[in-house]
Short mmCIF file of C-alpha atoms and ligand atoms in Angstrom, two decimals:
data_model
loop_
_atom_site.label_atom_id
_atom_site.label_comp_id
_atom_site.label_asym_id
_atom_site.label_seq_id
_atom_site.Cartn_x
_atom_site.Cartn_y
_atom_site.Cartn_z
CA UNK A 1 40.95 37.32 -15.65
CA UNK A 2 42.96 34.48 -15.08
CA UNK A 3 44.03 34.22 -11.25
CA UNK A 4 40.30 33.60 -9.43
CA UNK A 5 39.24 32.92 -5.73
CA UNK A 6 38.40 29.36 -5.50
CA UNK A 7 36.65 28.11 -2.12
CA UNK A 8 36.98 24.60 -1.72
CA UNK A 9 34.75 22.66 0.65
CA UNK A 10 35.98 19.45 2.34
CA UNK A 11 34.93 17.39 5.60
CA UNK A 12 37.55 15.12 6.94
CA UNK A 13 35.24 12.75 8.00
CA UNK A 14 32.78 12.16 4.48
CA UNK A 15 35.75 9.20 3.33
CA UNK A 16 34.08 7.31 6.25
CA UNK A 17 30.89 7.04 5.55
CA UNK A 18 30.09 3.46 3.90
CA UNK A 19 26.91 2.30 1.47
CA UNK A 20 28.08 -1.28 2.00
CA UNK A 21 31.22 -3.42 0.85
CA UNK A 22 29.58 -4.54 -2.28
CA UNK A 23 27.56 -0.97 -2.87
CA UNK A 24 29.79 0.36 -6.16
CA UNK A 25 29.20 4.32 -4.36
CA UNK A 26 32.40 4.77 -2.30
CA UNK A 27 32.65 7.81 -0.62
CA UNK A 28 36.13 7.37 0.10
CA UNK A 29 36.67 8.67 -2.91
CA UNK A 30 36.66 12.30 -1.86
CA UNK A 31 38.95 11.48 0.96
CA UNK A 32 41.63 10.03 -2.10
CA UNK A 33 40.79 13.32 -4.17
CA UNK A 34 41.64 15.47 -1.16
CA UNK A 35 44.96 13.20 -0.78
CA UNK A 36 45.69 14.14 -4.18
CA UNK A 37 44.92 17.38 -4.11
CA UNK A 38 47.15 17.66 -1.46
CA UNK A 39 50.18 15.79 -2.76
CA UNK A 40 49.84 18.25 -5.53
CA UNK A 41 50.55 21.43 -2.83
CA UNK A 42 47.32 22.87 -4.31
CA UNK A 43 45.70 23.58 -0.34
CA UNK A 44 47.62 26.81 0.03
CA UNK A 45 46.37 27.99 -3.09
CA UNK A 46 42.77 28.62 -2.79
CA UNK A 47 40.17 28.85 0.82
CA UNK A 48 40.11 25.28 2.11
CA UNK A 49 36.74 25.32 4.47
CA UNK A 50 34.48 22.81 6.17
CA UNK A 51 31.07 23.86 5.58
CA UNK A 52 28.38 23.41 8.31
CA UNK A 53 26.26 20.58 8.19
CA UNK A 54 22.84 21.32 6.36
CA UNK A 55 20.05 21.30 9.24
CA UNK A 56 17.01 18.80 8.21
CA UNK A 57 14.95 22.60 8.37
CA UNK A 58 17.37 23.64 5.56
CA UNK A 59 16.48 20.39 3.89
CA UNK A 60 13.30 20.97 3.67
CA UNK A 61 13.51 23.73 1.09
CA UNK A 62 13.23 21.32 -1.29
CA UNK A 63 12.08 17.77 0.35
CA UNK A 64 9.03 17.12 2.20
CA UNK A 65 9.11 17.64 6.01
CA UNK A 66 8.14 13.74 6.39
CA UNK A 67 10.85 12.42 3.96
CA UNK A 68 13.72 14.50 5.79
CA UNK A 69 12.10 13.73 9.19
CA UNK A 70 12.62 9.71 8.09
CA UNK A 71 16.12 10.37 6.95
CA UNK A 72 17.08 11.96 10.34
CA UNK A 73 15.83 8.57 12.08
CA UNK A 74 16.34 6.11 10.03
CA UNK A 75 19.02 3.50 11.09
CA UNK A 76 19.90 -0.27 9.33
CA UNK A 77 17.90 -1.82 12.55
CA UNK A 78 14.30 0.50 12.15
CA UNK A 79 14.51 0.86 8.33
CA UNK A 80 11.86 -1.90 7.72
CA UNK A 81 9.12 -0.50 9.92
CA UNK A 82 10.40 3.01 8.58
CA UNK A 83 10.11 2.52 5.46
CA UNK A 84 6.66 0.61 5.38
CA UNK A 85 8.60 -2.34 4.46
CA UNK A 86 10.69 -1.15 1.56
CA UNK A 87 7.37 0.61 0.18
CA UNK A 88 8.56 4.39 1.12
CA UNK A 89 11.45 6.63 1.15
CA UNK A 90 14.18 4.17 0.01
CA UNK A 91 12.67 1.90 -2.63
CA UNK A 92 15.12 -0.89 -3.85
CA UNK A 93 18.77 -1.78 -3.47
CA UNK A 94 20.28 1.31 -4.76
CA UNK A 95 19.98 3.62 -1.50
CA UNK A 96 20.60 1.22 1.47
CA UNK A 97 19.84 2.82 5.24
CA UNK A 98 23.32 2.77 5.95
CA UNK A 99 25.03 3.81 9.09
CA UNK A 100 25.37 7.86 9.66
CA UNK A 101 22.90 8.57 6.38
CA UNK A 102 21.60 11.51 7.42
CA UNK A 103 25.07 12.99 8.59
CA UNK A 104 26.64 12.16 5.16
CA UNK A 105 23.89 14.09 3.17
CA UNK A 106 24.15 17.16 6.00
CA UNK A 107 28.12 16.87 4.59
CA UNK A 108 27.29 16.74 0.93
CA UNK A 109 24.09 19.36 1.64
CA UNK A 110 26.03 21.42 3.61
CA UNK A 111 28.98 22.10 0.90
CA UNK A 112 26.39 23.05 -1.91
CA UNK A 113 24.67 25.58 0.22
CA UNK A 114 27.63 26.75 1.38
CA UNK A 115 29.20 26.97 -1.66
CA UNK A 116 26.50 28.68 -3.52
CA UNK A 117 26.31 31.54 -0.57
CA UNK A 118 30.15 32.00 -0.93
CA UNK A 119 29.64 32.30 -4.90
CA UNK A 120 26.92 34.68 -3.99
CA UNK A 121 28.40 37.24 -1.10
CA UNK A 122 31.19 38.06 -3.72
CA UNK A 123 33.55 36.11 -1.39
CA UNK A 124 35.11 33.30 -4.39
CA UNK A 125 34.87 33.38 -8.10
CA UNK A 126 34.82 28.95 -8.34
CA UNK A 127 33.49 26.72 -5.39
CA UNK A 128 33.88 23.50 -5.26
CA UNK A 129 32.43 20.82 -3.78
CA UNK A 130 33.30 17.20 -4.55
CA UNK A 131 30.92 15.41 -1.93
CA UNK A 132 27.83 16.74 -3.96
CA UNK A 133 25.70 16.37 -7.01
CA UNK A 134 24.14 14.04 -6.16
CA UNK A 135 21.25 14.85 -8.75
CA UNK A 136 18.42 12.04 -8.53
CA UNK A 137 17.35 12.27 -4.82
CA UNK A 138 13.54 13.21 -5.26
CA UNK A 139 11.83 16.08 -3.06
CA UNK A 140 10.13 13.18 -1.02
CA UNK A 141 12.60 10.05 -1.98
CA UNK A 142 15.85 8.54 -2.56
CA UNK A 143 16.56 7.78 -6.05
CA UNK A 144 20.36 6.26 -7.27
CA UNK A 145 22.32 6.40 -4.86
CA UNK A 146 21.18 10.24 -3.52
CA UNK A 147 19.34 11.00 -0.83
CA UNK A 148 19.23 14.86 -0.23
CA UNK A 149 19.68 16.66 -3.69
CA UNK A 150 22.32 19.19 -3.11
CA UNK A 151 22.08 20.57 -5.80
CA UNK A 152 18.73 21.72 -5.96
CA UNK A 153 19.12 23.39 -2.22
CA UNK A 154 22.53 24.70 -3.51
CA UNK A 155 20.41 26.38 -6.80
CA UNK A 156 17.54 27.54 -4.61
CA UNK A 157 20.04 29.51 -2.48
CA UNK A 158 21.88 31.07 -5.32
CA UNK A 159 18.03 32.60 -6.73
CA UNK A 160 17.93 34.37 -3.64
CA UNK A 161 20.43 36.60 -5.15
CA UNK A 162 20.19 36.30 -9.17
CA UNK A 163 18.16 35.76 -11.43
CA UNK A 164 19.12 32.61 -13.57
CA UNK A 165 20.96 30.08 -12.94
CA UNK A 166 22.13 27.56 -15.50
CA UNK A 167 22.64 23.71 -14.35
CA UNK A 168 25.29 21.57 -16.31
CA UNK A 169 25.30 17.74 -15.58
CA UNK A 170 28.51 15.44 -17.36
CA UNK A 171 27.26 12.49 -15.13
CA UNK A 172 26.71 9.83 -17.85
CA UNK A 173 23.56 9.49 -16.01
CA UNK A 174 20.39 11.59 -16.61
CA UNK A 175 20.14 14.79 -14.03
CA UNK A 176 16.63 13.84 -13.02
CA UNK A 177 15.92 15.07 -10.04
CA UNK A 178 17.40 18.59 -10.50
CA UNK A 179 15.73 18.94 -14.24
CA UNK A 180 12.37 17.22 -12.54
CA UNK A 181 12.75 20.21 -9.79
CA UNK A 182 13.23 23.31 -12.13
CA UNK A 183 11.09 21.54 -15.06
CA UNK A 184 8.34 24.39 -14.70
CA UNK A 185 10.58 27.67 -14.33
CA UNK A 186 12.55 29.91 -16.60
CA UNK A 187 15.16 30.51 -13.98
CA UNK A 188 16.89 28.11 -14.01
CA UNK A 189 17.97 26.18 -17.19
CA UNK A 190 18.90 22.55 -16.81
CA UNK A 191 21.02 20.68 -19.29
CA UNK A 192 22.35 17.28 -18.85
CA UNK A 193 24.13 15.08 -21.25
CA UNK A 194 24.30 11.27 -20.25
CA UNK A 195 23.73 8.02 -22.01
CA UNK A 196 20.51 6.97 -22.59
CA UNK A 197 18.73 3.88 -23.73
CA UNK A 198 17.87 0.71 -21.63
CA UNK A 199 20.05 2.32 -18.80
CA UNK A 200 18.96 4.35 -15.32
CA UNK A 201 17.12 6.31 -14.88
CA UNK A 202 15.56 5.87 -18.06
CA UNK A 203 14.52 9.74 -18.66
CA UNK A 204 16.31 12.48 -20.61
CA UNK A 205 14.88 12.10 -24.10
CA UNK A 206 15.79 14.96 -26.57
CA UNK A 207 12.05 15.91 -26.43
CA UNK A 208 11.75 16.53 -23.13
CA UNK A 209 12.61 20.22 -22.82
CA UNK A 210 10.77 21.80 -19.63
CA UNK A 211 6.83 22.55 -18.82
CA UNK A 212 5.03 26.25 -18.94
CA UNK A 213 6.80 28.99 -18.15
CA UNK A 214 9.77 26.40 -18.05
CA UNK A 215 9.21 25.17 -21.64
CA UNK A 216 12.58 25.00 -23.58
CA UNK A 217 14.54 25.57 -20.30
CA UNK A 218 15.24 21.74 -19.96
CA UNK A 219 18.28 20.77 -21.96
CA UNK A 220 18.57 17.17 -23.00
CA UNK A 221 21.63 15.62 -24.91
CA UNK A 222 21.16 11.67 -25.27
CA UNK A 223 23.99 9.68 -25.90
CA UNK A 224 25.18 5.91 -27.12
CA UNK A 225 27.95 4.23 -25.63
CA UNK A 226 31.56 4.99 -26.35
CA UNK A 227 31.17 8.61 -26.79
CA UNK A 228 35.20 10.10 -26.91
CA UNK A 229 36.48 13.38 -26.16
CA UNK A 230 36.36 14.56 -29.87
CA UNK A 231 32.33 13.85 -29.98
CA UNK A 232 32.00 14.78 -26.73
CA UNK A 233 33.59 18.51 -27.34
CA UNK A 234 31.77 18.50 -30.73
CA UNK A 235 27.66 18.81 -28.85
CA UNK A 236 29.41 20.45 -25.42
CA UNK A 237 30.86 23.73 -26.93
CA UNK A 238 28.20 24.59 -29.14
CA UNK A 239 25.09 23.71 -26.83
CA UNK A 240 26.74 25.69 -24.10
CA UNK A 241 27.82 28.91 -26.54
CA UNK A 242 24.07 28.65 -27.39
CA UNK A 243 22.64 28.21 -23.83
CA UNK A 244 25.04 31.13 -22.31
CA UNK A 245 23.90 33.52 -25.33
CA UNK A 246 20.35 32.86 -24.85
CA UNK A 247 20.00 32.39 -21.27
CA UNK A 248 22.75 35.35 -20.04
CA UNK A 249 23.20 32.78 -17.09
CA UNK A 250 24.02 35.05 -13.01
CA UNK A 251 25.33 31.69 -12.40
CA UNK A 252 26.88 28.43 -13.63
CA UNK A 253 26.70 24.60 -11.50
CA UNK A 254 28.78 21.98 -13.11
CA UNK A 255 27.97 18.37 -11.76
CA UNK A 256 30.96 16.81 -12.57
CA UNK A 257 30.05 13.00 -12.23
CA UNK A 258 33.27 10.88 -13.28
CA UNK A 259 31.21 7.96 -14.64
CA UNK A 260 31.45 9.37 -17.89
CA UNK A 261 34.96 8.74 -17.90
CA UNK A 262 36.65 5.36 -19.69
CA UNK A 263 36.90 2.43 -17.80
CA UNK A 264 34.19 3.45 -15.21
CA UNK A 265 32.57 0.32 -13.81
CA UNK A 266 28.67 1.51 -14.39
CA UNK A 267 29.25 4.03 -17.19
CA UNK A 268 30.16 3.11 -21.09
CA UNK A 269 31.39 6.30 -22.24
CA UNK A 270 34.94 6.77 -23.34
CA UNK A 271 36.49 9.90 -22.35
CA UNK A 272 39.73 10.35 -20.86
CA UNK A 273 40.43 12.58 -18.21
CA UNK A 274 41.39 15.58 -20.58
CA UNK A 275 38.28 15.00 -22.22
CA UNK A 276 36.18 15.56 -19.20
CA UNK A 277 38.36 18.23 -17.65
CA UNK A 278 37.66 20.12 -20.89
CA UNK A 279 34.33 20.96 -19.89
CA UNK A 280 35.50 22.43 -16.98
CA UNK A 281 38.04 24.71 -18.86
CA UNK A 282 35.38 25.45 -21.50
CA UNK A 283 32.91 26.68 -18.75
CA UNK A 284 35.39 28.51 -16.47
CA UNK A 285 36.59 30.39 -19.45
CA UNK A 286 32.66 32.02 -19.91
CA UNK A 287 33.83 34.26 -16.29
CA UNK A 288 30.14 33.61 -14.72
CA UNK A 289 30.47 32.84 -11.03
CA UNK A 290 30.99 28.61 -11.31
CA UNK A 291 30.38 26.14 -8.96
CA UNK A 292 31.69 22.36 -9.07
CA UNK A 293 30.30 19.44 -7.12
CA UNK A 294 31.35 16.10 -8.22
CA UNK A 295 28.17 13.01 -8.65
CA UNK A 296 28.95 9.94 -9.87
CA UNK A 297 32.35 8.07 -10.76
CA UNK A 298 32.60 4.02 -9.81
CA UNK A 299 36.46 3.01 -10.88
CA UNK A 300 37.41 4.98 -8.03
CA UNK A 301 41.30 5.80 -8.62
CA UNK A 302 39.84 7.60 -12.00
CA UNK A 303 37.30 9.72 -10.06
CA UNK A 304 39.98 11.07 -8.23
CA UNK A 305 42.33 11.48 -10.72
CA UNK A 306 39.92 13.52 -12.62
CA UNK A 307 38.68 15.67 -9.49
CA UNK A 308 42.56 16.12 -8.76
CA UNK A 309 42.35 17.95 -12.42
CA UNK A 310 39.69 19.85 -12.39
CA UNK A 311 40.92 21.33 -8.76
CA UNK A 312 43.89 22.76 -10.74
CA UNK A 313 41.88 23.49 -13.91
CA UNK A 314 39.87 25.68 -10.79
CA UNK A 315 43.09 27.04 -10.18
CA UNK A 316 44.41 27.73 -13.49
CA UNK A 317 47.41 25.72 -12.76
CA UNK A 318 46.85 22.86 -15.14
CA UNK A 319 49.19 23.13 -17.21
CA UNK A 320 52.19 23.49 -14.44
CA UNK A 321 51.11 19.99 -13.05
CA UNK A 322 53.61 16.99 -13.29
CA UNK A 323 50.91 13.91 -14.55
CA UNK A 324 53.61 11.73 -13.21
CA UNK A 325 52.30 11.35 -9.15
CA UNK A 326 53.55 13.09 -6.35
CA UNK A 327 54.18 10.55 -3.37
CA UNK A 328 50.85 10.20 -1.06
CA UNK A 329 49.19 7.68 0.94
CA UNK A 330 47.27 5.99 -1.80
CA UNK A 331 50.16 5.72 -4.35
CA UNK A 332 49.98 2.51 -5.00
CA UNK A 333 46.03 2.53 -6.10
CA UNK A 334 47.60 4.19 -9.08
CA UNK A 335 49.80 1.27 -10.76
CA UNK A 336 51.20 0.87 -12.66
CA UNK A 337 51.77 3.67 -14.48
CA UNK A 338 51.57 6.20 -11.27
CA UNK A 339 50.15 8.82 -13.53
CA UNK A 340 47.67 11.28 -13.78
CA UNK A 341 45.40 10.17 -16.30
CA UNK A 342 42.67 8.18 -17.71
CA UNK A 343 43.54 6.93 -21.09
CA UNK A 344 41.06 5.74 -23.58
CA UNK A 345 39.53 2.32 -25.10
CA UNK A 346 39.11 1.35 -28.04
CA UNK A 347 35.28 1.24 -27.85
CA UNK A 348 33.22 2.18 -30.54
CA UNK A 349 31.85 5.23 -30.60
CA UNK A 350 28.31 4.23 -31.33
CA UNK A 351 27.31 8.29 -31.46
CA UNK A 352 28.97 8.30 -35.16
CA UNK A 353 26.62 5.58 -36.46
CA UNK A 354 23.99 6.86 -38.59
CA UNK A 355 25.22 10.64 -37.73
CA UNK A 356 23.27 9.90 -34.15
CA UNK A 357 25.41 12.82 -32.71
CA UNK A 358 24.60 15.28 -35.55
CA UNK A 359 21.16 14.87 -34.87
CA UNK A 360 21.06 15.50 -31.25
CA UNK A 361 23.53 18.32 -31.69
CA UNK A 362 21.77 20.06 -34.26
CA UNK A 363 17.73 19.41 -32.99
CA UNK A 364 19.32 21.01 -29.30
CA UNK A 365 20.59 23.92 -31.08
CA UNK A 366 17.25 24.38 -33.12
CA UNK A 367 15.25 24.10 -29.69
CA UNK A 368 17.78 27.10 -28.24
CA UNK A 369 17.44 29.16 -30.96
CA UNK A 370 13.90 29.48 -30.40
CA UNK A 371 14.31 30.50 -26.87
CA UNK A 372 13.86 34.70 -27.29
CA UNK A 373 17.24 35.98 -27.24
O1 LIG B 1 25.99 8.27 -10.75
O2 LIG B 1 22.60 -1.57 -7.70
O3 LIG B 1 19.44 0.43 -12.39
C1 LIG B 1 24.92 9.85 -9.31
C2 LIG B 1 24.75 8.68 -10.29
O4 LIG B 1 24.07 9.21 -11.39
C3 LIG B 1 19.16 0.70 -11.22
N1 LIG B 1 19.93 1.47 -10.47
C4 LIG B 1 17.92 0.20 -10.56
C5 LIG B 1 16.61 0.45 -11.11
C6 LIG B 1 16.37 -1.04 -10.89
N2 LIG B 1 17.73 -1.21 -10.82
C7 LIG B 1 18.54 -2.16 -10.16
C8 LIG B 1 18.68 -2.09 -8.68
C9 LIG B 1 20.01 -2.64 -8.28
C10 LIG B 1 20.41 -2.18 -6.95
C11 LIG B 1 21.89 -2.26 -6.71
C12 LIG B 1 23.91 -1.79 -7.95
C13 LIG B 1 24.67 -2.60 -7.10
C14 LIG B 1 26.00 -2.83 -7.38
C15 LIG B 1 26.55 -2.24 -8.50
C16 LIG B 1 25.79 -1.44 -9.32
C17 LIG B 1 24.46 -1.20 -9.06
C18 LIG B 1 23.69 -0.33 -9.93
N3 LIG B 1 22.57 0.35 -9.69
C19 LIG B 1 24.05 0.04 -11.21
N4 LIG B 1 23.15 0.91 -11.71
C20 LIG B 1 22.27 1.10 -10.77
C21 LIG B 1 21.16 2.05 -10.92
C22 LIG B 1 21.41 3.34 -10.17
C23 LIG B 1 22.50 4.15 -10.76
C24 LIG B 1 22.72 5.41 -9.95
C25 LIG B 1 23.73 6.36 -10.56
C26 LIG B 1 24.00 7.52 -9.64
C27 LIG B 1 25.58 9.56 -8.04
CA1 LIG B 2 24.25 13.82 -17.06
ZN1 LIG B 3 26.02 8.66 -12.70
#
């Protein structure tokens, strides 16, 4: 099967939606994806749709009816007295009450759900979502720059049909708030790969590998900086081969946060855009009903050259794409090479010191392999 039904969610008006000037989340970048995207002539090829916004009832499948009733009201002028003076709800810098907040998380909520119901009724084989995964909003806060995980509501629609559901995060940041959701269930298996050590949010030790019923369905891949595409593929293929035999997954979500990427202004890993697409390819060749949602990703230009990829890896048209830019309305963002790409630094890869990465890749596999078959 080569040729599948891809259903790709997009609201014109999530580029306009601002954290601040000096905030390094941009949501323009989904508006510069879609530009690309579009440059590329890949809209004809697959169901473009703007999903419905997610209600605050919808919300609450996951977050507390007093956390989405603040979000609904909360404006820059009330946040104070909202927020019990900075003591509730939105604690520090990272998730400022900015204009439209609720709106932008019924866009980015709205996309999962939808996408996970198209996935579901049989209607698309990929979904895609690029204004979600936004994996550390908490069932009754904000947490790094998410507010309303849509994920989690996206995952809790897709068990009303299946049974499992596995949960892939690339963000270089730990997948909290989705592993901290599904810590105590064996339906759905979270596994999340990031860098870790003296860097947010500070969870996602090897060790930690689910509660109860759910122990051993918690995946955690700790990394050091400067991880490349080689190392990456070396724990990625493997750990997933494992996790798919194991788990026999109804359903795959890929949060494919573009901090990992070289270059990115908060990250520290070092792979290219290849490199990151691969997982994409790697998962989309297992035939399990896939959905992608995008997450992190700070050097913006590289975020979308990356989400611009993985659209046509969606596709299957990867390998017919020109890397050298079509013409759009962002062209010159991409200087100077105008190409499709992220290239690589020459960072150390700290994950070959002291075999670091054999390790983790090794202990992961030894955790799976207990899982019954
Ligand atoms: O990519 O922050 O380190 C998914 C995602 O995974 C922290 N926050 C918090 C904990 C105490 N600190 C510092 C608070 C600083 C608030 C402002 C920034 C402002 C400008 C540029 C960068 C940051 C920043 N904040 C860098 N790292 C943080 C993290 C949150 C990272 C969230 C990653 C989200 C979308
Ligand atoms: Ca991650
Ligand atoms: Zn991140």
């Amino acid at each position: 099967m080569s040729k599948r039904r891809v259903a790709y969610y997009y609201d014109p008006d999530v580029g306009a939606y601002s954290y601040g000037v000096t905030h390094a989340m941009k949501p323009q970048r989904m508006r510069i994806t879609h530009e690309l995207v579009s440059a590329y002539d890949m809209l004809p090829k697959m169901h473009v749709l703007r999903a419905k916004r997610a209600s605050a009832e919808k919300m609450t499948r996951f977050h507390t009816d007093e956390y989405v009733d603040f979000l609904s009201k909360v404006t820059p002028e009330n946040a104070r007295r909202l927020t019990y003076q900075g003591t509730r709800f939105l604690v520090g810098d990272d998730n400022p009450p900015f204009e439209g907040v609720f709106e932008f998380c019924s866009i980015s909520a709205g996309g999962s759900i939808a996408a996970a119901n198209r996935l579901m009724d049989g209607h698309a084989d990929i979904a895609i979502n690029w204004a979600g995964g936004l994996h550390h909003a908490k069932k009754r806060e904000a947490s790094g720059f998410c507010y309303i995980n849509d994920i989690v509501l996206g995952i809790l629609e897709m068990l009303r049909y299946v049974p499992r559901v596995l949960y892939i995060d690339i963000d270089c940041h730990h997948g909290d708030g989705v592993e901290e959701a599904f810590y105590t269930t064996d339906r759905v298996m979270t596994c999340s790969i990031h860098k870790f050590g003296e860097f947010f949010p500070g969870t996602g030790q090897l060790s930690d590998r689910g509660r109860g019923k759910g122990r051993g369905y918690a995946v955690n891949i700790p990394l050091k900086d400067g991880i490349t595409d080689e190392s990456y593929r070396s724990v990625f293929e493997p750990v997933i081969d494992k996790i798919v035999e194991v788990f026999r997954p109804s359903a795959i979500v890929l949060q494919c946060g573009a901090d990992s990427l070289s270059g990115d202004k908060l990250g520290g890993l070092n792979l290219t855009m290849h490199g990151h697409a691969h997982c994409v390819q790697y998962v989309r060749s297992k035939n399990i009903p896939f959905m992608l949602v995008g997450g992190g990703g700070y050097t913006v230009k590289n975020v979308a050259r990356a989400w611009t990829y993985e659209t046509a890896c969606a596709l299957n048209i990867e390998n017919d794409i020109d890397l050298n830019l079509p013409w759009n309305e962002y062209f010159e963002w991409f200087g100077p090479r105008y190409r499709l790409e992220v290239l690589p630094s020459n960072l150390e890869d700290y994950n070959l010191k002291d075999g670091s990465l054999d390790k983790v890749r090794e202990e992961a596999l030894r955790h799976l392999s207990e899982l019954r078959p």
